[in-house]
PDB file of C-alpha atoms in Angstrom:
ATOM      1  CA  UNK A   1     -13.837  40.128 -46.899  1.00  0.00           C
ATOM      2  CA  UNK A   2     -15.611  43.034 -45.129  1.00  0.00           C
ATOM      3  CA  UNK A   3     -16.084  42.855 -41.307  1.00  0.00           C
ATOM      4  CA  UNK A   4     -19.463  42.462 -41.860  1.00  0.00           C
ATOM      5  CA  UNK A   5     -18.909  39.225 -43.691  1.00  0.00           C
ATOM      6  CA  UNK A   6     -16.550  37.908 -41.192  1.00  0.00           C
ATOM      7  CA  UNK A   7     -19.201  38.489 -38.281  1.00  0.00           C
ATOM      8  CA  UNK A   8     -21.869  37.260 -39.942  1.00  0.00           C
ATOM      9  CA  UNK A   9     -19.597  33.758 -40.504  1.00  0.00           C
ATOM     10  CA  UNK A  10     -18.387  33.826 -36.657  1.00  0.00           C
ATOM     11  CA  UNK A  11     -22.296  34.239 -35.453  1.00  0.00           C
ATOM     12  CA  UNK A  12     -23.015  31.226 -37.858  1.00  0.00           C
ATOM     13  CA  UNK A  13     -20.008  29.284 -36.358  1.00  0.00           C
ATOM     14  CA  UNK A  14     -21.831  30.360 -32.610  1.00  0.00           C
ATOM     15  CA  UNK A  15     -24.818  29.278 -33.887  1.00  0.00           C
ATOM     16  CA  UNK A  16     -24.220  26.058 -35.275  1.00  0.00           C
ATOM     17  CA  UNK A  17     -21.760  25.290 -32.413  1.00  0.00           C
ATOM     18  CA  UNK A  18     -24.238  26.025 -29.835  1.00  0.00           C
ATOM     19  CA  UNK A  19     -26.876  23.772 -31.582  1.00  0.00           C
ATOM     20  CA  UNK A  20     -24.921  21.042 -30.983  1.00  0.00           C
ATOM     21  CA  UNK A  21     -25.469  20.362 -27.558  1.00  0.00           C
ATOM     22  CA  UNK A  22     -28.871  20.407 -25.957  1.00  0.00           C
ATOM     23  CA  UNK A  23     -29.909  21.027 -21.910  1.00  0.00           C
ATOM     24  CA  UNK A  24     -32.055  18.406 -20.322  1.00  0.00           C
ATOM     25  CA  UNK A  25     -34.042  19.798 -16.957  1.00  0.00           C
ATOM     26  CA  UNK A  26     -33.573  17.036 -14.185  1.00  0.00           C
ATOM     27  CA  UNK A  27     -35.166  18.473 -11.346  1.00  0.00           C
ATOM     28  CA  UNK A  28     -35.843  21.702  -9.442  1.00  0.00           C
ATOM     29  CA  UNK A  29     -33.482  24.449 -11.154  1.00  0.00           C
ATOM     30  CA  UNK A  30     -31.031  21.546 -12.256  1.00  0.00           C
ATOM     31  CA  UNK A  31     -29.658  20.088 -15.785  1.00  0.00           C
ATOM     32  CA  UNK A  32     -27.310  18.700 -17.990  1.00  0.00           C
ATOM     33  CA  UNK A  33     -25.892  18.830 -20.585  1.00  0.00           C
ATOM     34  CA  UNK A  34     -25.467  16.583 -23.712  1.00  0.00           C
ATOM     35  CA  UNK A  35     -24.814  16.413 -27.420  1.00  0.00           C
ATOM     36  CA  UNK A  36     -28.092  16.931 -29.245  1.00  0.00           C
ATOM     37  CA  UNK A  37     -28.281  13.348 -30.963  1.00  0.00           C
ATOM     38  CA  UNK A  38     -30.253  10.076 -30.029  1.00  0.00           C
ATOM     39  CA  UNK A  39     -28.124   9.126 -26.901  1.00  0.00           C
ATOM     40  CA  UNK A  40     -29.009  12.834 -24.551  1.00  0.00           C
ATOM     41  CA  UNK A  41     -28.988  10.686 -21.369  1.00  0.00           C
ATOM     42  CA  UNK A  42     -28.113  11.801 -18.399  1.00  0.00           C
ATOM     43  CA  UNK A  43     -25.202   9.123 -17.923  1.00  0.00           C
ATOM     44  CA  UNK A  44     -23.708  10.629 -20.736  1.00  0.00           C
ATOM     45  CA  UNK A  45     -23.655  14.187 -19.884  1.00  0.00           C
ATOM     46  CA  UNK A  46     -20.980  16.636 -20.681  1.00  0.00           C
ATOM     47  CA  UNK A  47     -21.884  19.021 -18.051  1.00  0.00           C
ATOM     48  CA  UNK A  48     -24.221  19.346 -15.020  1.00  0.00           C
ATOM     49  CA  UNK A  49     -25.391  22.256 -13.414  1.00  0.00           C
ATOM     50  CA  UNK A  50     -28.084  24.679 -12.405  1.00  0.00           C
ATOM     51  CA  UNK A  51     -30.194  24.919 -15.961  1.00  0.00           C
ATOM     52  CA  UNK A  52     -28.341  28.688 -15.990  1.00  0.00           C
ATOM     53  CA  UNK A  53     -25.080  27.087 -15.292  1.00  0.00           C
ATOM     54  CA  UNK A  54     -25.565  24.767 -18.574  1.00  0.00           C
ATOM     55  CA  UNK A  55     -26.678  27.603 -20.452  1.00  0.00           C
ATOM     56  CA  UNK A  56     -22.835  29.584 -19.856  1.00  0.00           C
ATOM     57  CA  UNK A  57     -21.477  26.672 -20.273  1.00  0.00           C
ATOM     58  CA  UNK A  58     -22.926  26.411 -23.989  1.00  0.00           C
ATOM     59  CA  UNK A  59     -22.701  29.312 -24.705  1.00  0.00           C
ATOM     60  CA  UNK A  60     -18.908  29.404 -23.843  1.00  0.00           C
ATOM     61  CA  UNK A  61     -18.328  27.225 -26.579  1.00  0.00           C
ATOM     62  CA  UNK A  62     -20.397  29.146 -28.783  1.00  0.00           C
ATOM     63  CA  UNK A  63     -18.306  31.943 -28.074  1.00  0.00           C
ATOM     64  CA  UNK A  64     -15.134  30.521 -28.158  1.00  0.00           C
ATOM     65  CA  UNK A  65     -15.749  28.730 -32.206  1.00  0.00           C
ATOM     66  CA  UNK A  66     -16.876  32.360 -33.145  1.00  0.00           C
ATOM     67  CA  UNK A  67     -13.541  34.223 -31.466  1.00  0.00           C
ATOM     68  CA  UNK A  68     -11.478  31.711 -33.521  1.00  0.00           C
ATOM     69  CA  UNK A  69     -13.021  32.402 -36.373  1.00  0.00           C
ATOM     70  CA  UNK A  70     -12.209  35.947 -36.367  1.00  0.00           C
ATOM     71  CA  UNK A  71      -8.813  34.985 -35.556  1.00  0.00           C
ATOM     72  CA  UNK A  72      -8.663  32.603 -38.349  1.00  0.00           C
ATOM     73  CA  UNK A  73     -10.049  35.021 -41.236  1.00  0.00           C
ATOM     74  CA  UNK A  74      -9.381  38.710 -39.888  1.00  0.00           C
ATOM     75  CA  UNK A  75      -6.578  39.345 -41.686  1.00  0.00           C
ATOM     76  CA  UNK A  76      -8.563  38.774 -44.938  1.00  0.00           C
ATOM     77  CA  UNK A  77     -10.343  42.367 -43.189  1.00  0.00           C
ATOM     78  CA  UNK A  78      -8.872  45.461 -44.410  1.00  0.00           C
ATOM     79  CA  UNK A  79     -10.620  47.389 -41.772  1.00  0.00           C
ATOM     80  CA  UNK A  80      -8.302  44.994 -39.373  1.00  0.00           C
ATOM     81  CA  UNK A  81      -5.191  44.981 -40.978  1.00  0.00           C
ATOM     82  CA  UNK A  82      -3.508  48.241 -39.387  1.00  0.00           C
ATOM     83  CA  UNK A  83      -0.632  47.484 -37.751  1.00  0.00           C
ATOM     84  CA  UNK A  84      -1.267  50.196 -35.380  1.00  0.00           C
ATOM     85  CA  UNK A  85      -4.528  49.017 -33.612  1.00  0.00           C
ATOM     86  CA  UNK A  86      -4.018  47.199 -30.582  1.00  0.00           C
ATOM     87  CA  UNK A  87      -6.434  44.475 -29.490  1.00  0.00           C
ATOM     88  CA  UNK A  88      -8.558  46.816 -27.721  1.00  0.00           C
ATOM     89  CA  UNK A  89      -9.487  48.590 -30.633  1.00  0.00           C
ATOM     90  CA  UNK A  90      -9.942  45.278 -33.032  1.00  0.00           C
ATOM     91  CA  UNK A  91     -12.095  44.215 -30.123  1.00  0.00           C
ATOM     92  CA  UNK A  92     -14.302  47.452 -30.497  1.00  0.00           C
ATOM     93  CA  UNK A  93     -14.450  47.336 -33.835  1.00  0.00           C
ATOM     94  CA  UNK A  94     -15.842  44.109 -33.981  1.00  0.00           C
ATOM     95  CA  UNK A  95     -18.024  44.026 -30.651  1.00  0.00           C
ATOM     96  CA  UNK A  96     -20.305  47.257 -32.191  1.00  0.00           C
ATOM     97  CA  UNK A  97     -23.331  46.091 -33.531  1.00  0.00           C
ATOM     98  CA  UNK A  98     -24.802  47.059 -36.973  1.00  0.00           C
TER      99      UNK A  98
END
């Protein structure tokens, strides 16, 4: 697996992670948050906030699916398999952008 590969799966992961929720305005600058199916009530939100506020916190979890999957499949990433890279570096290696 290149690390191309292996970012391209973690941004699907964000993706498809992040699509499972949806933000519902309530009033002023204010939301909530639900799972994007039939029952996005407010009674059943996950999360309330500012309509920023439920934005981070989607996105968090976006995030967070596509940071496991690099942990899950780097090691099948030559380019991340030195022993002699600390974090830092695997972390700039995979934040640059194509």
């Amino acid at each position: 697996m290149t690390l191309e590969e292996l970012m391209n799966d973690a941004s699907q992961a964000c993706i498809d992670e992040r699509e499972t929720y949806l933000i519902m305005f309530t009033e002023g600058v204010n939301g909530y948050v639900c799972r994007n199916d039939s029952a996005a009530i407010e009674s059943r939100a996950l999360f309330k906030g500012t309509y920023r506020e439920c934005q981070v916190w989607v996105e968090r979890r976006g995030i967070a699916i596509a940071l496991q999957v690099v942990l899950l499949r780097m090691a099948k990433v030559t380019e991340l398999n030195d022993e002699s890279m600390t974090g830092k570096e695997i972390l700039k290696r995979i934040a640059r952008l194509l």
